Amino acid sequence: MAVARLVEQLARDNPGWGYQRICGELPSLGHDIGVSTIGRILKRAGVPPAPVRRDRTTWRRFLRAQAATMLACDFFHVDCVLTLQRLYVFFVMEVGSRIDRCARRYNGRRPHRALQRSRRARTGP
């Protein structure tokens, strides 16, 4: 009975593991049972095989889970009609809250320096 609970726990904690992988892990835990026995235990417990059990994470679900820690940044230029200058802008925004963390403007005399400064820019809290 303890082995059956262990097999179920391994299957639920590791949804990508199939019967073979669980069978390979059990000897290191002190149990030696066959693949077909593992299949019967999991079928009796109502645990589907590994491909069905695996939770597929979609790109949308991944981005929503990681949005709080992601930053989006952009480096672009704006041509000012009034002053006839090109301004370079470095913009950083939190993806989850959509709050801007850093927005810096540089004049158009030395764009390579503006890019270098934007690379070194720190986005503190």
CSV table of N, CA and C in Angstrom, one decimal:
chain,number,residue,atom,x,y,z
A,1,MET,N,0.8,-1.2,0.0
A,1,MET,CA,0.0,0.0,0.0
A,1,MET,C,0.9,1.3,0.0
A,2,ALA,N,2.0,1.2,0.7
A,2,ALA,CA,2.9,2.4,0.8
A,2,ALA,C,3.5,2.6,-0.6
A,3,VAL,N,3.8,1.5,-1.3
A,3,VAL,CA,4.4,1.6,-2.6
A,3,VAL,C,3.4,2.2,-3.6
A,4,ALA,N,2.2,1.9,-3.5
A,4,ALA,CA,1.1,2.4,-4.4
A,4,ALA,C,1.0,3.9,-4.2
A,5,ARG,N,1.0,4.4,-2.9
A,5,ARG,CA,1.0,5.8,-2.6
A,5,ARG,C,2.2,6.5,-3.2
A,6,LEU,N,3.4,5.9,-3.0
A,6,LEU,CA,4.6,6.5,-3.6
A,6,LEU,C,4.5,6.6,-5.1
A,7,VAL,N,4.0,5.6,-5.8
A,7,VAL,CA,3.9,5.6,-7.2
A,7,VAL,C,3.0,6.7,-7.6
A,8,GLU,N,1.8,6.8,-6.9
A,8,GLU,CA,0.9,7.9,-7.3
A,8,GLU,C,1.5,9.3,-7.0
A,9,GLN,N,2.2,9.4,-5.9
A,9,GLN,CA,2.8,10.7,-5.7
A,9,GLN,C,3.9,11.1,-6.7
A,10,LEU,N,4.7,10.1,-7.1
A,10,LEU,CA,5.7,10.4,-8.2
A,10,LEU,C,5.0,10.8,-9.5
A,11,ALA,N,3.9,10.1,-9.8
A,11,ALA,CA,3.2,10.4,-11.0
A,11,ALA,C,2.5,11.8,-11.0
A,12,ARG,N,2.0,12.2,-9.8
A,12,ARG,CA,1.3,13.5,-9.7
A,12,ARG,C,2.3,14.6,-9.6
A,13,ASP,N,3.5,14.4,-8.9
A,13,ASP,CA,4.5,15.5,-8.8
A,13,ASP,C,5.3,15.7,-10.1
A,14,ASN,N,5.4,14.7,-10.9
A,14,ASN,CA,6.2,14.7,-12.1
A,14,ASN,C,5.3,14.3,-13.3
A,15,PRO,N,4.5,15.3,-13.8
A,15,PRO,CA,3.5,14.9,-14.8
A,15,PRO,C,4.2,14.4,-16.2
A,16,GLY,N,5.4,14.7,-16.4
A,16,GLY,CA,6.1,14.3,-17.6
A,16,GLY,C,6.7,12.9,-17.5
A,17,TRP,N,6.7,12.3,-16.4
A,17,TRP,CA,7.3,11.0,-16.2
A,17,TRP,C,6.3,9.9,-16.6
A,18,GLY,N,6.7,9.0,-17.4
A,18,GLY,CA,5.9,7.9,-17.8
A,18,GLY,C,6.1,6.7,-16.9
A,19,TYR,N,5.5,5.6,-17.2
A,19,TYR,CA,5.7,4.4,-16.4
A,19,TYR,C,7.2,3.9,-16.3
A,20,GLN,N,7.9,4.0,-17.4
A,20,GLN,CA,9.3,3.6,-17.4
A,20,GLN,C,10.1,4.4,-16.5
A,21,ARG,N,9.9,5.7,-16.5
A,21,ARG,CA,10.7,6.6,-15.7
A,21,ARG,C,10.4,6.4,-14.2
A,22,ILE,N,9.2,6.2,-13.9
A,22,ILE,CA,8.8,5.9,-12.5
A,22,ILE,C,9.5,4.6,-12.1
A,23,CYS,N,9.4,3.6,-13.0
A,23,CYS,CA,10.0,2.3,-12.7
A,23,CYS,C,11.5,2.5,-12.4
A,24,GLY,N,12.2,3.4,-13.2
A,24,GLY,CA,13.6,3.6,-13.0
A,24,GLY,C,14.0,4.3,-11.7
A,25,GLU,N,13.1,5.1,-11.2
A,25,GLU,CA,13.3,5.9,-10.0
A,25,GLU,C,13.1,5.1,-8.7
A,26,LEU,N,12.2,4.1,-8.8
A,26,LEU,CA,11.8,3.4,-7.6
A,26,LEU,C,13.0,2.6,-6.9
A,27,PRO,N,13.9,2.0,-7.7
A,27,PRO,CA,15.0,1.3,-7.0
A,27,PRO,C,15.9,2.2,-6.2
A,28,SER,N,16.0,3.4,-6.6
A,28,SER,CA,16.8,4.4,-5.8
A,28,SER,C,16.1,4.7,-4.5
A,29,LEU,N,14.8,4.5,-4.4
A,29,LEU,CA,14.0,4.7,-3.2
A,29,LEU,C,13.8,3.5,-2.4
A,30,GLY,N,14.3,2.4,-2.9
A,30,GLY,CA,14.3,1.1,-2.1
A,30,GLY,C,13.1,0.2,-2.5
A,31,HIS,N,12.5,0.4,-3.7
A,31,HIS,CA,11.4,-0.4,-4.1
A,31,HIS,C,11.7,-0.9,-5.6
A,32,ASP,N,11.4,-2.2,-5.9
A,32,ASP,CA,11.6,-2.7,-7.2
A,32,ASP,C,10.4,-3.4,-7.7
A,33,ILE,N,9.6,-2.7,-8.5
A,33,ILE,CA,8.4,-3.2,-9.1
A,33,ILE,C,8.4,-3.0,-10.6
A,34,GLY,N,7.6,-3.8,-11.3
A,34,GLY,CA,7.6,-3.7,-12.8
A,34,GLY,C,6.8,-2.6,-13.4
A,35,VAL,N,7.0,-2.4,-14.6
A,35,VAL,CA,6.3,-1.3,-15.4
A,35,VAL,C,4.8,-1.6,-15.4
A,36,SER,N,4.4,-2.8,-15.7
A,36,SER,CA,3.0,-3.2,-15.8
A,36,SER,C,2.3,-3.0,-14.4
A,37,THR,N,3.0,-3.2,-13.3
A,37,THR,CA,2.4,-3.0,-12.0
A,37,THR,C,2.2,-1.5,-11.8
A,38,ILE,N,3.1,-0.7,-12.2
A,38,ILE,CA,3.0,0.7,-12.0
A,38,ILE,C,1.8,1.2,-12.9
A,39,GLY,N,1.6,0.7,-14.1
A,39,GLY,CA,0.5,1.0,-14.9
A,39,GLY,C,-0.9,0.6,-14.2
A,40,ARG,N,-0.9,-0.6,-13.6
A,40,ARG,CA,-2.1,-1.0,-12.9
A,40,ARG,C,-2.4,-0.1,-11.7
A,41,ILE,N,-1.4,0.3,-11.0
A,41,ILE,CA,-1.6,1.1,-9.8
A,41,ILE,C,-2.1,2.5,-10.2
A,42,LEU,N,-1.6,3.1,-11.2
A,42,LEU,CA,-2.0,4.4,-11.7
A,42,LEU,C,-3.4,4.3,-12.3
A,43,LYS,N,-3.7,3.2,-13.0
A,43,LYS,CA,-5.0,3.1,-13.6
A,43,LYS,C,-6.1,3.0,-12.5
A,44,ARG,N,-5.8,2.2,-11.5
A,44,ARG,CA,-6.7,2.0,-10.4
A,44,ARG,C,-6.9,3.3,-9.6
A,45,ALA,N,-5.9,4.2,-9.6
A,45,ALA,CA,-6.0,5.5,-8.9
A,45,ALA,C,-6.6,6.6,-9.7
A,46,GLY,N,-6.8,6.3,-11.0
A,46,GLY,CA,-7.4,7.2,-11.9
A,46,GLY,C,-6.4,8.3,-12.5
A,47,VAL,N,-5.2,7.9,-12.4
A,47,VAL,CA,-4.1,8.8,-13.0
A,47,VAL,C,-3.9,8.4,-14.4
A,48,PRO,N,-4.1,9.3,-15.4
A,48,PRO,CA,-3.9,9.0,-16.8
A,48,PRO,C,-2.4,8.8,-17.1
A,49,PRO,N,-2.1,8.2,-18.3
A,49,PRO,CA,-0.7,8.1,-18.7
A,49,PRO,C,0.0,9.5,-18.9
A,50,ALA,N,1.3,9.5,-19.0
A,50,ALA,CA,2.1,10.7,-19.0
A,50,ALA,C,1.7,11.7,-20.1
A,51,PRO,N,1.5,11.4,-21.3
A,51,PRO,CA,1.2,12.4,-22.3
A,51,PRO,C,-0.1,13.1,-22.0
A,52,VAL,N,-1.1,12.4,-21.5
A,52,VAL,CA,-2.4,13.0,-21.1
A,52,VAL,C,-2.3,13.8,-19.8
A,53,ARG,N,-1.4,13.3,-18.9
A,53,ARG,CA,-1.3,14.0,-17.6
A,53,ARG,C,-0.5,15.3,-17.7
A,54,ARG,N,0.4,15.4,-18.7
A,54,ARG,CA,1.2,16.6,-18.7
A,54,ARG,C,0.4,17.8,-19.0
A,55,ASP,N,0.6,18.8,-18.2
A,55,ASP,CA,-0.2,20.1,-18.3
A,55,ASP,C,0.6,20.9,-19.3
A,56,ARG,N,0.0,21.2,-20.5
A,56,ARG,CA,0.6,22.0,-21.5
A,56,ARG,C,0.5,23.4,-21.2
A,57,THR,N,1.6,24.1,-21.0
A,57,THR,CA,1.6,25.5,-20.7
A,57,THR,C,1.6,26.3,-22.1
A,58,THR,N,0.6,27.0,-22.3
A,58,THR,CA,0.6,27.8,-23.5
A,58,THR,C,1.4,29.1,-23.3
A,59,TRP,N,1.7,29.7,-24.4
A,59,TRP,CA,2.5,30.9,-24.4
A,59,TRP,C,1.8,32.0,-23.6
A,60,ARG,N,0.5,32.1,-23.8
A,60,ARG,CA,-0.3,33.1,-23.1
A,60,ARG,C,-0.3,32.9,-21.6
A,61,ARG,N,-0.4,31.6,-21.2
A,61,ARG,CA,-0.4,31.3,-19.7
A,61,ARG,C,1.0,31.6,-19.1
A,62,PHE,N,2.0,31.3,-19.9
A,62,PHE,CA,3.4,31.6,-19.4
A,62,PHE,C,3.6,33.0,-19.2
A,63,LEU,N,3.2,33.9,-20.2
A,63,LEU,CA,3.4,35.3,-20.1
A,63,LEU,C,2.6,35.9,-18.9
A,64,ARG,N,1.4,35.4,-18.7
A,64,ARG,CA,0.6,35.9,-17.6
A,64,ARG,C,1.3,35.6,-16.3
A,65,ALA,N,1.9,34.4,-16.2
A,65,ALA,CA,2.5,34.0,-14.9
A,65,ALA,C,3.8,34.8,-14.7
A,66,GLN,N,4.5,35.2,-15.7
A,66,GLN,CA,5.8,35.9,-15.6
A,66,GLN,C,5.7,37.4,-15.7
A,67,ALA,N,4.5,37.9,-16.0
A,67,ALA,CA,4.4,39.3,-16.3
A,67,ALA,C,4.8,40.2,-15.2
A,68,ALA,N,4.7,39.8,-14.0
A,68,ALA,CA,5.0,40.7,-12.8
A,68,ALA,C,6.5,40.9,-12.7
A,69,THR,N,7.3,40.0,-13.3
A,69,THR,CA,8.8,40.1,-13.2
A,69,THR,C,9.4,40.6,-14.6
A,70,MET,N,8.6,40.8,-15.6
A,70,MET,CA,9.2,41.1,-16.9
A,70,MET,C,9.2,42.6,-17.1
A,71,LEU,N,10.2,43.1,-17.8
A,71,LEU,CA,10.3,44.4,-18.3
A,71,LEU,C,10.4,44.5,-19.8
A,72,ALA,N,9.7,45.4,-20.4
A,72,ALA,CA,9.7,45.6,-21.8
A,72,ALA,C,10.5,46.9,-22.1
A,73,CYS,N,11.4,46.9,-23.0
A,73,CYS,CA,12.1,48.2,-23.2
A,73,CYS,C,12.2,48.4,-24.8
A,74,ASP,N,12.3,49.7,-25.1
A,74,ASP,CA,12.4,50.1,-26.5
A,74,ASP,C,13.3,51.3,-26.6
A,75,PHE,N,14.0,51.4,-27.7
A,75,PHE,CA,14.9,52.5,-28.0
A,75,PHE,C,14.4,53.0,-29.4
A,76,PHE,N,13.9,54.2,-29.4
A,76,PHE,CA,13.4,54.7,-30.7
A,76,PHE,C,13.8,56.2,-30.8
A,77,HIS,N,13.5,56.8,-32.0
A,77,HIS,CA,13.8,58.2,-32.2
A,77,HIS,C,12.5,58.9,-32.6
A,78,VAL,N,12.5,60.2,-32.3
A,78,VAL,CA,11.4,61.1,-32.6
A,78,VAL,C,11.9,62.3,-33.3
A,79,ASP,N,11.4,62.6,-34.4
A,79,ASP,CA,11.8,63.8,-35.2
A,79,ASP,C,10.9,65.0,-34.8
A,80,CYS,N,11.5,66.0,-34.1
A,80,CYS,CA,10.7,67.1,-33.7
A,80,CYS,C,10.6,68.2,-34.8
A,81,VAL,N,9.4,68.5,-35.2
A,81,VAL,CA,9.2,69.4,-36.3
A,81,VAL,C,9.5,70.8,-35.9
A,82,LEU,N,9.2,71.2,-34.7
A,82,LEU,CA,9.5,72.6,-34.2
A,82,LEU,C,10.9,73.0,-34.2
A,83,THR,N,11.8,72.1,-33.6
A,83,THR,CA,13.2,72.4,-33.4
A,83,THR,C,14.1,71.7,-34.5
A,84,LEU,N,13.5,70.9,-35.3
A,84,LEU,CA,14.2,70.2,-36.4
A,84,LEU,C,15.3,69.4,-35.8
A,85,GLN,N,15.1,68.8,-34.7
A,85,GLN,CA,16.0,67.9,-34.1
A,85,GLN,C,15.5,66.5,-34.0
A,86,ARG,N,16.4,65.5,-34.0
A,86,ARG,CA,16.0,64.1,-33.8
A,86,ARG,C,16.4,63.8,-32.3
A,87,LEU,N,15.3,63.4,-31.6
A,87,LEU,CA,15.5,63.0,-30.2
A,87,LEU,C,15.5,61.5,-30.1
A,88,TYR,N,16.4,60.9,-29.3
A,88,TYR,CA,16.4,59.5,-29.1
A,88,TYR,C,15.8,59.2,-27.7
A,89,VAL,N,14.9,58.2,-27.6
A,89,VAL,CA,14.2,57.9,-26.3
A,89,VAL,C,14.5,56.4,-26.0
A,90,PHE,N,14.8,56.2,-24.7
A,90,PHE,CA,14.9,54.9,-24.2
A,90,PHE,C,13.8,54.7,-23.2
A,91,PHE,N,13.0,53.7,-23.3
A,91,PHE,CA,11.8,53.6,-22.5
A,91,PHE,C,11.7,52.2,-22.0
A,92,VAL,N,11.5,52.0,-20.6
A,92,VAL,CA,11.3,50.8,-20.0
A,92,VAL,C,10.0,50.7,-19.2
A,93,MET,N,9.3,49.6,-19.4
A,93,MET,CA,7.9,49.5,-18.8
A,93,MET,C,7.8,48.1,-18.1
A,94,GLU,N,7.1,48.1,-17.0
A,94,GLU,CA,6.8,46.8,-16.4
A,94,GLU,C,5.6,46.2,-17.1
A,95,VAL,N,5.7,44.9,-17.5
A,95,VAL,CA,4.7,44.3,-18.3
A,95,VAL,C,3.4,44.1,-17.5
A,96,GLY,N,3.6,43.6,-16.3
A,96,GLY,CA,2.4,43.3,-15.5
A,96,GLY,C,1.5,44.5,-15.1
A,97,SER,N,2.2,45.5,-14.7
A,97,SER,CA,1.4,46.7,-14.2
A,97,SER,C,1.3,47.8,-15.2
A,98,ARG,N,2.1,47.7,-16.3
A,98,ARG,CA,2.2,48.7,-17.4
A,98,ARG,C,2.6,50.1,-16.8
A,99,ILE,N,3.4,50.1,-15.8
A,99,ILE,CA,4.0,51.3,-15.3
A,99,ILE,C,5.3,51.6,-15.9
A,100,ASP,N,5.6,52.8,-16.3
A,100,ASP,CA,6.9,53.1,-16.9
A,100,ASP,C,8.0,53.2,-15.7
A,101,ARG,N,9.1,52.5,-15.9
A,101,ARG,CA,10.1,52.5,-14.9
A,101,ARG,C,11.2,53.5,-15.3
A,102,CYS,N,11.4,53.7,-16.5
A,102,CYS,CA,12.5,54.6,-16.9
A,102,CYS,C,12.2,55.1,-18.3
A,103,ALA,N,12.3,56.4,-18.5
A,103,ALA,CA,12.1,57.0,-19.8
A,103,ALA,C,13.2,58.1,-19.9
A,104,ARG,N,14.1,58.0,-20.8
A,104,ARG,CA,15.2,59.0,-20.9
A,104,ARG,C,15.2,59.4,-22.3
A,105,ARG,N,15.5,60.7,-22.5
A,105,ARG,CA,15.6,61.4,-23.8
A,105,ARG,C,17.0,61.9,-24.0
A,106,TYR,N,17.5,61.7,-25.2
A,106,TYR,CA,18.8,62.2,-25.6
A,106,TYR,C,18.7,63.0,-26.8
A,107,ASN,N,19.6,64.0,-27.0
A,107,ASN,CA,19.5,64.8,-28.2
A,107,ASN,C,20.2,64.0,-29.3
A,108,GLY,N,20.0,64.5,-30.5
A,108,GLY,CA,20.4,63.8,-31.7
A,108,GLY,C,21.8,64.0,-32.2
A,109,ARG,N,22.7,64.6,-31.4
A,109,ARG,CA,24.1,64.9,-31.8
A,109,ARG,C,24.9,63.6,-31.9
A,110,ARG,N,24.8,62.8,-30.9
A,110,ARG,CA,25.6,61.5,-30.8
A,110,ARG,C,24.7,60.3,-30.5
A,111,PRO,N,24.1,59.8,-31.4
A,111,PRO,CA,23.1,58.7,-31.1
A,111,PRO,C,23.8,57.4,-30.6
A,112,HIS,N,25.1,57.2,-30.9
A,112,HIS,CA,25.8,56.0,-30.4
A,112,HIS,C,26.0,56.1,-28.9
A,113,ARG,N,26.2,57.4,-28.4
A,113,ARG,CA,26.4,57.6,-27.0
A,113,ARG,C,25.0,57.4,-26.3
A,114,ALA,N,24.0,57.8,-26.9
A,114,ALA,CA,22.6,57.6,-26.3
A,114,ALA,C,22.3,56.1,-26.1
A,115,LEU,N,22.7,55.4,-27.1
A,115,LEU,CA,22.5,53.9,-27.1
A,115,LEU,C,23.3,53.3,-26.0
A,116,GLN,N,24.6,53.8,-25.9
A,116,GLN,CA,25.4,53.2,-24.8
A,116,GLN,C,24.9,53.6,-23.4
A,117,ARG,N,24.4,54.8,-23.2
A,117,ARG,CA,23.9,55.2,-22.0
A,117,ARG,C,22.6,54.4,-21.6
A,118,SER,N,21.8,54.2,-22.6
A,118,SER,CA,20.6,53.4,-22.4
A,118,SER,C,20.9,52.0,-22.0
A,119,ARG,N,22.0,51.4,-22.5
A,119,ARG,CA,22.4,50.1,-22.1
A,119,ARG,C,22.8,50.0,-20.7
A,120,ARG,N,23.4,51.1,-20.2
A,120,ARG,CA,23.9,51.2,-18.8
A,120,ARG,C,22.8,51.7,-17.9
A,121,ALA,N,21.7,52.1,-18.4
A,121,ALA,CA,20.7,52.7,-17.5
A,121,ALA,C,20.2,51.6,-16.5
A,122,ARG,N,20.0,52.1,-15.3
A,122,ARG,CA,19.5,51.2,-14.2
A,122,ARG,C,18.0,51.5,-14.0
A,123,THR,N,17.2,50.5,-13.9
A,123,THR,CA,15.8,50.7,-13.6
A,123,THR,C,15.5,50.3,-12.2
A,124,GLY,N,15.7,51.2,-11.3
A,124,GLY,CA,15.5,50.9,-9.8
A,124,GLY,C,14.0,50.8,-9.5
A,125,PRO,N,13.7,50.4,-8.3
A,125,PRO,CA,12.3,50.3,-7.8
A,125,PRO,C,11.6,51.6,-7.8
